[in-house]
Short mmCIF file of C-alpha atoms and ligand atoms in Angstrom, two decimals:
data_model
loop_
_atom_site.label_atom_id
_atom_site.label_comp_id
_atom_site.label_asym_id
_atom_site.label_seq_id
_atom_site.Cartn_x
_atom_site.Cartn_y
_atom_site.Cartn_z
CA MET A 1 -0.07 0.26 0.45
CA ASN A 2 1.32 3.85 -0.73
CA PHE A 3 -0.14 6.67 -0.35
CA LYS A 4 2.15 8.80 -2.28
CA LEU A 5 0.81 10.12 -5.00
CA THR A 6 2.54 9.30 -8.30
CA THR A 7 4.98 12.53 -10.02
CA GLU A 8 2.23 12.04 -12.36
CA GLN A 9 -0.41 12.72 -10.50
CA GLU A 10 1.53 15.16 -8.09
CA MET A 11 2.54 17.20 -11.23
CA ILE A 12 -1.96 17.27 -12.70
CA LYS A 13 -3.10 18.05 -9.24
CA LYS A 14 -0.22 21.18 -9.30
CA MET A 15 -1.02 22.52 -12.89
CA VAL A 16 -5.01 22.31 -11.72
CA ARG A 17 -4.29 23.90 -8.87
CA ASP A 18 -2.02 27.12 -10.99
CA PHE A 19 -4.69 26.96 -13.44
CA THR A 20 -8.04 26.93 -11.19
CA GLU A 21 -6.28 30.27 -8.56
CA LYS A 22 -5.38 32.16 -12.48
CA GLU A 23 -8.06 31.02 -14.25
CA VAL A 24 -10.92 30.33 -12.39
CA ALA A 25 -11.23 30.92 -8.11
CA PRO A 26 -10.98 34.73 -8.93
CA TYR A 27 -14.30 34.73 -11.22
CA ASP A 28 -16.75 32.16 -9.20
CA ALA A 29 -18.25 34.76 -6.27
CA GLU A 30 -19.22 37.61 -9.84
CA ILE A 31 -19.69 33.59 -11.56
CA ASP A 32 -22.53 32.93 -8.72
CA ARG A 33 -23.82 36.28 -8.50
CA LYS A 34 -24.85 36.88 -12.36
CA GLY A 35 -25.78 32.32 -12.84
CA GLU A 36 -23.68 32.36 -16.23
CA PHE A 37 -22.75 30.21 -17.64
CA PRO A 38 -18.37 30.62 -16.98
CA TRP A 39 -18.07 29.92 -21.47
CA GLU A 40 -14.79 31.43 -20.87
CA ILE A 41 -12.83 29.44 -18.43
CA ILE A 42 -14.46 26.71 -20.64
CA LYS A 43 -12.31 27.71 -23.74
CA LYS A 44 -9.35 27.99 -21.19
CA MET A 45 -9.54 24.98 -19.71
CA SER A 46 -10.48 22.92 -23.33
CA GLU A 47 -6.77 25.30 -24.15
CA THR A 48 -4.38 23.52 -21.39
CA GLY A 49 -5.94 20.43 -21.83
CA LEU A 50 -8.62 19.57 -19.33
CA PHE A 51 -11.23 18.14 -20.66
CA GLY A 52 -9.02 15.28 -21.58
CA ILE A 53 -6.63 13.84 -18.70
CA SER A 54 -7.92 10.85 -18.06
CA PHE A 55 -8.88 10.31 -22.31
CA PRO A 56 -6.74 7.71 -23.75
CA GLU A 57 -3.72 9.22 -26.03
CA GLU A 58 -4.99 8.53 -29.38
CA TYR A 59 -8.57 10.37 -29.27
CA GLY A 60 -6.52 13.49 -27.54
CA GLY A 61 -5.92 13.05 -24.36
CA ALA A 62 -3.03 13.02 -21.50
CA GLY A 63 -3.53 8.71 -20.49
CA ALA A 64 -3.73 9.38 -16.67
CA ASP A 65 -5.42 7.26 -14.45
CA ALA A 66 -8.54 8.10 -12.82
CA VAL A 67 -6.81 9.22 -9.59
CA CYS A 68 -6.00 12.11 -11.63
CA GLU A 69 -9.37 12.57 -13.09
CA ALA A 70 -10.69 12.90 -8.73
CA ILE A 71 -7.44 15.61 -8.43
CA THR A 72 -8.29 17.81 -11.33
CA LEU A 73 -12.69 17.84 -10.52
CA GLU A 74 -11.03 18.37 -6.17
CA GLU A 75 -9.20 20.52 -7.83
CA LEU A 76 -11.49 22.81 -9.64
CA ALA A 77 -13.75 22.16 -6.83
CA ARG A 78 -11.47 24.31 -4.60
CA GLY A 79 -12.05 27.31 -7.38
CA SER A 80 -15.78 26.50 -8.28
CA GLY A 81 -18.23 23.95 -7.61
CA SER A 82 -19.94 25.45 -10.55
CA VAL A 83 -16.22 24.60 -12.96
CA SER A 84 -16.28 21.76 -11.58
CA ILE A 85 -19.81 20.39 -12.37
CA THR A 86 -19.57 21.28 -14.76
CA LEU A 87 -16.44 19.09 -16.67
CA ASN A 88 -18.09 16.01 -14.10
CA ALA A 89 -21.20 15.73 -16.04
CA HIS A 90 -19.44 15.94 -19.35
CA MET A 91 -17.35 13.11 -18.49
CA LEU A 92 -20.20 11.12 -17.67
CA CYS A 93 -20.52 11.26 -21.74
CA ALA A 94 -17.73 11.06 -22.86
CA HIS A 95 -16.80 8.27 -20.97
CA PRO A 96 -19.95 5.94 -21.65
CA ILE A 97 -18.51 6.31 -25.11
CA LEU A 98 -15.12 5.48 -24.40
CA GLN A 99 -16.41 2.85 -22.93
CA PHE A 100 -19.19 1.41 -24.93
CA GLY A 101 -18.95 2.93 -27.72
CA THR A 102 -18.40 1.06 -31.35
CA GLU A 103 -14.80 2.63 -33.49
CA GLU A 104 -16.57 4.55 -35.59
CA GLN A 105 -18.79 6.27 -32.54
CA LYS A 106 -15.32 6.15 -30.64
CA LYS A 107 -13.49 8.57 -33.29
CA LYS A 108 -16.96 10.55 -34.34
CA TYR A 109 -17.41 11.74 -31.41
CA LEU A 110 -14.30 11.56 -28.82
CA PRO A 111 -11.72 13.83 -30.49
CA ASP A 112 -14.07 16.51 -30.06
CA LEU A 113 -15.18 16.31 -27.23
CA VAL A 114 -11.75 14.87 -25.01
CA ALA A 115 -10.88 18.81 -25.91
CA GLY A 116 -12.95 20.19 -25.66
CA LYS A 117 -14.22 21.73 -28.02
CA LYS A 118 -17.43 20.28 -27.92
CA LEU A 119 -19.33 19.48 -24.43
CA GLY A 120 -21.62 16.14 -22.86
CA ALA A 121 -24.30 15.62 -21.46
CA PHE A 122 -26.28 12.73 -19.24
CA ALA A 123 -29.94 12.80 -20.27
CA LEU A 124 -31.83 10.05 -17.66
CA THR A 125 -33.53 11.51 -15.01
CA GLU A 126 -37.44 12.75 -16.28
CA PRO A 127 -40.06 14.92 -13.75
CA VAL A 128 -41.60 10.66 -12.84
CA ALA A 129 -38.23 9.73 -12.23
CA GLY A 130 -35.35 10.45 -10.61
CA SER A 131 -33.47 8.25 -7.91
CA ASP A 132 -36.27 5.58 -9.25
CA ALA A 133 -34.82 5.89 -12.01
CA ALA A 134 -35.96 2.17 -14.16
CA GLY A 135 -39.16 4.73 -13.67
CA ILE A 136 -38.25 6.96 -17.27
CA GLN A 137 -40.53 7.42 -19.91
CA THR A 138 -38.78 8.35 -22.57
CA THR A 139 -39.51 6.22 -25.22
CA ALA A 140 -36.54 5.29 -28.58
CA THR A 141 -38.72 3.47 -31.09
CA LEU A 142 -36.83 1.60 -34.12
CA ASP A 143 -38.44 2.90 -37.78
CA GLY A 144 -36.59 0.94 -40.53
CA ASP A 145 -32.74 2.41 -39.90
CA GLU A 146 -33.52 5.31 -36.84
CA TYR A 147 -34.66 5.73 -33.22
CA ILE A 148 -37.75 8.00 -32.30
CA LEU A 149 -37.19 9.59 -29.51
CA ASN A 150 -40.00 10.79 -27.44
CA GLY A 151 -40.20 12.25 -23.72
CA GLN A 152 -39.38 14.77 -20.89
CA LYS A 153 -35.00 15.15 -19.62
CA THR A 154 -35.40 17.35 -16.38
CA TRP A 155 -32.36 18.73 -14.15
CA ILE A 156 -29.90 17.65 -16.78
CA THR A 157 -27.01 19.64 -16.57
CA ASN A 158 -24.97 21.10 -19.05
CA PHE A 159 -28.70 20.82 -21.20
CA SER A 160 -28.06 24.10 -23.24
CA VAL A 161 -23.79 24.30 -24.27
CA ALA A 162 -23.75 19.99 -25.15
CA ASP A 163 -23.09 19.60 -27.93
CA ILE A 164 -23.75 15.59 -27.32
CA VAL A 165 -26.02 14.09 -25.09
CA LEU A 166 -26.33 11.22 -23.70
CA VAL A 167 -30.28 10.02 -23.68
CA ALA A 168 -32.06 7.06 -21.66
CA ALA A 169 -34.91 5.87 -23.41
CA LYS A 170 -37.41 2.92 -23.03
CA THR A 171 -36.86 0.85 -26.10
CA ASP A 172 -38.55 -1.91 -24.74
CA PRO A 173 -41.40 -0.54 -21.73
CA LYS A 174 -42.87 -3.23 -20.58
CA ALA A 175 -39.51 -4.83 -19.51
CA GLY A 176 -38.10 -1.94 -16.56
CA PRO A 177 -34.47 -1.06 -16.27
CA LYS A 178 -33.98 -4.11 -19.46
CA GLY A 179 -36.05 -1.94 -21.89
CA ILE A 180 -33.20 0.45 -21.46
CA SER A 181 -30.99 2.01 -24.27
CA VAL A 182 -28.64 5.19 -24.02
CA PHE A 183 -28.26 7.17 -27.45
CA ILE A 184 -25.68 9.65 -28.63
CA VAL A 185 -27.94 12.48 -29.71
CA GLU A 186 -26.33 15.89 -30.92
CA LYS A 187 -27.93 19.40 -30.75
CA GLY A 188 -29.65 20.35 -33.36
CA THR A 189 -31.17 17.50 -35.51
CA PRO A 190 -34.84 17.72 -35.84
CA GLY A 191 -36.63 16.97 -32.21
CA PHE A 192 -34.40 18.00 -29.50
CA ILE A 193 -35.44 20.81 -27.99
CA VAL A 194 -34.07 22.75 -25.17
CA GLY A 195 -36.83 23.59 -22.93
CA ASP A 196 -36.26 26.05 -19.47
CA LYS A 197 -32.59 26.58 -17.10
CA GLU A 198 -33.66 25.89 -13.25
CA ASP A 199 -33.00 28.67 -11.67
CA LYS A 200 -31.53 26.87 -8.23
CA MET A 201 -29.41 27.65 -5.13
CA GLY A 202 -26.11 26.91 -4.86
CA ILE A 203 -24.09 25.74 -7.81
CA ARG A 204 -25.10 28.93 -10.28
CA GLY A 205 -23.31 29.05 -13.63
CA SER A 206 -23.24 25.51 -14.21
CA ASP A 207 -26.20 25.12 -16.63
CA THR A 208 -29.67 22.73 -15.83
CA GLY A 209 -32.42 22.16 -17.49
CA GLU A 210 -34.67 20.61 -19.45
CA LEU A 211 -34.48 18.81 -22.27
CA ILE A 212 -37.35 17.97 -24.92
CA PHE A 213 -37.64 15.21 -27.35
CA ASP A 214 -40.65 15.43 -29.65
CA ASN A 215 -40.52 13.32 -33.19
CA CYS A 216 -36.77 13.11 -33.03
CA ARG A 217 -35.02 10.79 -35.06
CA ILE A 218 -31.51 9.83 -35.01
CA PRO A 219 -29.81 7.34 -36.78
CA ARG A 220 -29.79 3.92 -35.75
CA GLU A 221 -25.78 3.39 -35.74
CA ASN A 222 -26.27 6.27 -32.56
CA LEU A 223 -27.25 3.87 -30.28
CA LEU A 224 -24.36 3.27 -27.44
CA GLY A 225 -24.06 -0.39 -25.92
CA LYS A 226 -26.88 -2.55 -27.39
CA GLU A 227 -30.56 -2.50 -27.48
CA GLY A 228 -31.45 -3.45 -23.26
CA GLN A 229 -28.03 -2.43 -22.19
CA GLY A 230 -28.69 1.13 -20.87
CA PHE A 231 -29.47 1.12 -17.62
CA LYS A 232 -26.11 -0.84 -17.70
CA ILE A 233 -24.15 2.08 -18.74
CA ALA A 234 -25.55 4.98 -16.98
CA MET A 235 -25.28 3.10 -13.54
CA VAL A 236 -21.26 1.91 -14.79
CA ALA A 237 -21.35 5.82 -15.39
CA LEU A 238 -22.79 6.74 -12.82
CA ASP A 239 -19.85 4.94 -10.63
CA SER A 240 -17.12 7.30 -12.09
CA GLY A 241 -19.87 10.81 -11.68
CA ARG A 242 -20.06 9.61 -8.23
CA PHE A 243 -15.95 9.80 -7.21
CA GLY A 244 -16.56 12.64 -9.13
CA ILE A 245 -18.91 14.25 -7.58
CA GLY A 246 -17.00 13.23 -3.91
CA ALA A 247 -13.78 14.95 -5.46
CA MET A 248 -15.80 17.86 -5.69
CA GLY A 249 -16.99 18.19 -2.16
CA VAL A 250 -13.39 17.47 -0.90
CA GLY A 251 -12.45 20.41 -3.10
CA ILE A 252 -15.61 22.71 -1.67
CA ALA A 253 -14.95 21.55 1.81
CA GLN A 254 -10.85 22.09 1.44
CA HIS A 255 -11.87 25.80 -0.39
CA ALA A 256 -14.67 26.61 3.42
CA MET A 257 -11.74 24.97 5.62
CA GLU A 258 -8.82 27.20 3.87
CA GLU A 259 -11.45 30.68 4.46
CA ALA A 260 -11.97 29.31 8.19
CA ILE A 261 -7.90 29.64 9.42
CA LYS A 262 -7.54 32.62 7.60
CA TYR A 263 -10.08 34.30 9.05
CA ALA A 264 -10.08 32.55 12.69
CA LYS A 265 -6.20 33.91 12.44
CA GLU A 266 -7.77 38.02 11.76
CA ARG A 267 -10.90 37.45 13.96
CA VAL A 268 -10.38 38.87 17.19
CA ALA A 269 -12.54 38.15 20.15
CA PHE A 270 -12.03 38.04 23.99
CA GLY A 271 -9.08 39.90 23.64
CA LYS A 272 -7.35 37.59 21.24
CA PRO A 273 -7.40 35.46 17.72
CA ILE A 274 -10.90 33.54 17.60
CA ALA A 275 -8.21 30.57 17.11
CA LYS A 276 -7.02 30.30 20.03
CA PHE A 277 -10.72 29.40 21.66
CA GLN A 278 -10.48 25.27 22.38
CA ALA A 279 -14.08 25.50 21.03
CA VAL A 280 -13.63 26.94 17.04
CA GLN A 281 -9.72 24.92 17.24
CA PHE A 282 -12.14 21.78 17.68
CA MET A 283 -14.40 22.67 14.74
CA ILE A 284 -11.07 23.23 12.30
CA ALA A 285 -9.85 19.77 13.76
CA ASP A 286 -13.01 17.87 13.23
CA MET A 287 -12.61 19.25 8.67
CA ALA A 288 -8.94 18.15 8.36
CA MET A 289 -9.73 15.27 10.14
CA GLU A 290 -12.58 14.41 7.37
CA ILE A 291 -11.64 15.87 4.81
CA GLN A 292 -8.32 13.87 4.68
CA ALA A 293 -11.30 10.64 5.44
CA ALA A 294 -12.66 11.27 1.85
CA ARG A 295 -10.42 12.44 0.14
CA ASN A 296 -8.97 8.52 0.65
CA LEU A 297 -12.49 7.32 -0.53
CA VAL A 298 -12.33 9.08 -2.80
CA TYR A 299 -8.34 7.54 -4.34
CA GLN A 300 -9.33 4.18 -3.94
CA ALA A 301 -12.45 4.72 -5.82
CA ALA A 302 -10.53 5.89 -8.88
CA PHE A 303 -7.05 3.79 -7.90
CA LYS A 304 -9.47 0.50 -8.19
CA ARG A 305 -11.13 2.06 -11.54
CA ASP A 306 -7.61 2.34 -12.48
CA ASN A 307 -6.65 -1.50 -11.35
CA GLY A 308 -9.94 -2.64 -12.82
CA GLU A 309 -11.91 -3.97 -9.99
CA ARG A 310 -15.22 -3.57 -9.36
CA PHE A 311 -15.99 0.24 -7.35
CA THR A 312 -19.45 0.98 -6.77
CA VAL A 313 -19.82 0.22 -3.45
CA ASP A 314 -16.39 1.96 -3.17
CA ALA A 315 -18.05 4.88 -4.92
CA ALA A 316 -20.83 4.97 -3.40
CA MET A 317 -18.89 5.35 0.31
CA ALA A 318 -16.64 8.04 -1.33
CA LYS A 319 -19.35 10.19 -2.37
CA LEU A 320 -21.60 10.23 0.33
CA PHE A 321 -19.61 10.41 2.31
CA ALA A 322 -17.45 13.42 1.08
CA SER A 323 -20.91 15.39 0.90
CA GLU A 324 -21.92 15.26 3.82
CA ILE A 325 -18.61 16.72 4.93
CA ALA A 326 -18.68 19.04 2.24
CA MET A 327 -22.10 19.78 3.25
CA LYS A 328 -21.23 20.06 7.40
CA THR A 329 -17.49 21.41 6.73
CA THR A 330 -19.36 24.63 4.78
CA LYS A 331 -22.07 25.08 7.48
CA ASN A 332 -18.86 25.29 10.44
CA ALA A 333 -16.98 27.29 8.53
CA ILE A 334 -20.06 30.26 8.55
CA GLN A 335 -19.97 29.65 12.24
CA ILE A 336 -16.27 30.55 12.31
CA PHE A 337 -17.44 33.74 10.61
CA GLY A 338 -19.96 34.50 13.27
CA GLY A 339 -22.18 36.91 10.99
CA TYR A 340 -19.59 38.17 8.72
CA GLY A 341 -20.54 33.59 7.68
CA TYR A 342 -23.73 34.74 6.25
CA SER A 343 -23.46 37.41 4.11
CA ARG A 344 -22.86 37.38 0.43
CA GLU A 345 -19.61 39.32 1.05
CA TYR A 346 -17.23 36.04 2.85
CA PRO A 347 -17.57 33.01 -0.20
CA VAL A 348 -18.72 30.53 2.83
CA GLU A 349 -22.18 31.18 2.27
CA ARG A 350 -22.07 30.11 -1.54
CA LEU A 351 -19.77 27.32 -0.52
CA LEU A 352 -22.77 25.87 1.50
CA ARG A 353 -25.07 26.34 -0.50
CA ASP A 354 -22.82 24.89 -3.52
CA ALA A 355 -21.56 21.44 -1.75
CA LYS A 356 -25.90 21.08 -0.95
CA ILE A 357 -26.53 18.82 -5.31
CA LEU A 358 -23.44 17.18 -3.66
CA GLU A 359 -26.13 15.38 -1.36
CA ILE A 360 -28.89 15.21 -4.65
CA GLY A 361 -27.47 14.61 -8.13
CA GLU A 362 -26.24 11.50 -9.68
CA GLY A 363 -27.64 9.44 -6.32
CA THR A 364 -28.80 11.31 -2.95
CA SER A 365 -27.46 10.23 -0.14
CA GLU A 366 -30.46 7.35 0.27
CA ILE A 367 -29.86 5.88 -2.63
CA LEU A 368 -26.19 5.41 -1.65
CA ARG A 369 -26.83 4.18 2.11
CA MET A 370 -29.65 1.50 -0.08
CA VAL A 371 -26.36 0.59 -2.35
CA ILE A 372 -24.46 0.36 0.39
CA GLY A 373 -25.91 -1.21 3.17
CA GLY A 374 -27.50 -3.47 -0.18
CA SER A 375 -23.29 -4.64 -0.29
CA VAL A 376 -22.49 -4.94 3.62
CA LEU A 377 -25.90 -7.30 4.42
CA ARG A 378 -25.32 -9.45 1.30
C1 FAD B 401 -28.29 20.45 -10.18
C2 FAD B 401 -28.99 19.53 -10.37
C3 FAD B 401 -27.47 18.49 -11.79
C4 FAD B 401 -28.21 17.14 -12.28
N1 FAD B 401 -27.44 16.83 -13.32
C5 FAD B 401 -28.44 16.24 -13.21
C6 FAD B 401 -27.72 15.68 -14.95
O1 FAD B 401 -27.03 15.85 -15.33
N2 FAD B 401 -27.88 14.26 -15.09
C7 FAD B 401 -28.49 13.43 -14.92
O2 FAD B 401 -29.73 12.34 -15.45
N3 FAD B 401 -29.86 14.37 -13.64
C8 FAD B 401 -29.41 15.16 -12.90
N4 FAD B 401 -29.84 15.18 -12.50
C9 FAD B 401 -30.87 15.04 -11.28
C10 FAD B 401 -30.59 14.01 -9.59
O3 FAD B 401 -30.20 12.94 -10.71
C11 FAD B 401 -31.66 13.96 -9.35
O4 FAD B 401 -32.32 14.81 -9.09
C12 FAD B 401 -31.08 13.19 -8.17
O5 FAD B 401 -31.24 11.82 -8.91
C13 FAD B 401 -32.96 12.84 -7.13
O6 FAD B 401 -34.04 12.46 -8.13
P1 FAD B 401 -35.12 13.58 -7.96
O7 FAD B 401 -35.43 14.58 -7.21
O8 FAD B 401 -35.90 12.89 -8.84
O9 FAD B 401 -35.71 13.43 -6.49
P2 FAD B 401 -36.77 11.47 -5.83
O10 FAD B 401 -36.42 10.37 -6.49
O11 FAD B 401 -37.51 12.22 -6.37
O12 FAD B 401 -36.51 11.67 -3.92
C14 FAD B 401 -36.49 12.97 -3.16
C15 FAD B 401 -36.62 11.92 -2.15
O13 FAD B 401 -36.86 10.91 -1.86
C16 FAD B 401 -35.93 10.20 -0.77
N5 FAD B 401 -36.20 9.06 -2.12
C17 FAD B 401 -36.43 7.91 -2.69
N6 FAD B 401 -36.73 7.12 -3.25
C18 FAD B 401 -36.05 6.38 -1.60
C19 FAD B 401 -36.20 5.27 -1.59
N7 FAD B 401 -36.79 4.29 -2.24
N8 FAD B 401 -35.29 5.14 -0.67
C20 FAD B 401 -35.64 6.13 0.08
N9 FAD B 401 -35.58 7.31 -0.11
C21 FAD B 401 -36.41 7.29 -1.08
C22 FAD B 401 -34.94 10.47 -1.82
O14 FAD B 401 -33.18 10.39 -1.47
C23 FAD B 401 -34.91 12.51 -1.87
O15 FAD B 401 -34.53 12.31 -0.63
C24 FAD B 401 -29.25 16.69 -11.45
C25 FAD B 401 -30.51 17.37 -9.81
C26 FAD B 401 -29.66 18.49 -9.90
C27 FAD B 401 -30.68 19.08 -8.95
#
């Protein structure tokens, strides 16, 4: 067992940290205030190669491992939850194409996705089905050499900015999870309608909203994997997405702790810096310990993916623990700031709002406890 990052992992950590401190973090308050998608930052991420860190070199990626993918999301989230989640959702589109796509699909779609020239999205959730993903109602009906998609997706990250969307739909509505298939759908296809944007509590710069498919005809060759394999593809994609969300939790919590430490050393009460009070020290001690534990869970799940081991439960644990400590850490960071923590002038209230989504998206905490419990009690 070796807890030391490799030279490549250290290099990527430093590179993404430098990038985030210069190009991302200074703008996060404004991104949050305006609620606008951070196109300028996304362009710079693309130029810096951040979209392709963990993709093979033959498609233009850096060929780095899943731990590097986690480090990238963690470091970006330390600067901006909105930016990090954009990359996380993008990878929910690119990774399944890499894993389940035909050679033609990979050649056609991956180079632009890996370069960040095109953005991706992953559309599973519907107004009637979130946690109960097998309950989706969007249908895909084969008609000659085309599938016709009909239905509505909601809460889709990158919904209006994505050029390529993986869409889950029922090819056999009576077959439950085994009747679901996943399709690669290109923006601009007739019948692909970009709906309304959500006005969110946090990660306000990320692009979240509704997609409608109204007799949207897509070529038969855009089926990803096989008919009926869609539920499995979605679950495999979510395994990686989940440790990615865990990595975001670590990054947001790390940022909150750093703000709390700085403030606790500066703020004077009863004649001394509040960092001298044991009650404040204990809150910071818990933050440091829990962030480290969360980081280890995240890296462990990523490490297992790199080793070709199953990591469903590890990813669920990483996401659950890291998202809950992100909430706890941001809440206590506000506490350490006292009244100022409640003000939009300081970043900690934004961090709490950004952290909350981590307990909901890509599997709620309740669903993840079911995944972990089911495995432990088997
Ligand atoms: C900002 C944001 C971005 C998102 N991005 C995407 C995206 O890119 N793509 C996508 O497909 N989806 C996306 N989602 C959707 C997200 O994955 C769902 O919101 C989530 O899975 C929960 O589904 P739901 O909202 O329908 O809640 P529900 O499933 O209705 O759950 C409501 C409550 O009931 C609980 N619950 C449900 N079933 C059970 C059960 N069996 N046992 C115990 N408790 C249960 C849940 O834990 C939750 O507390 C996003 C959501 C948000 C808010």
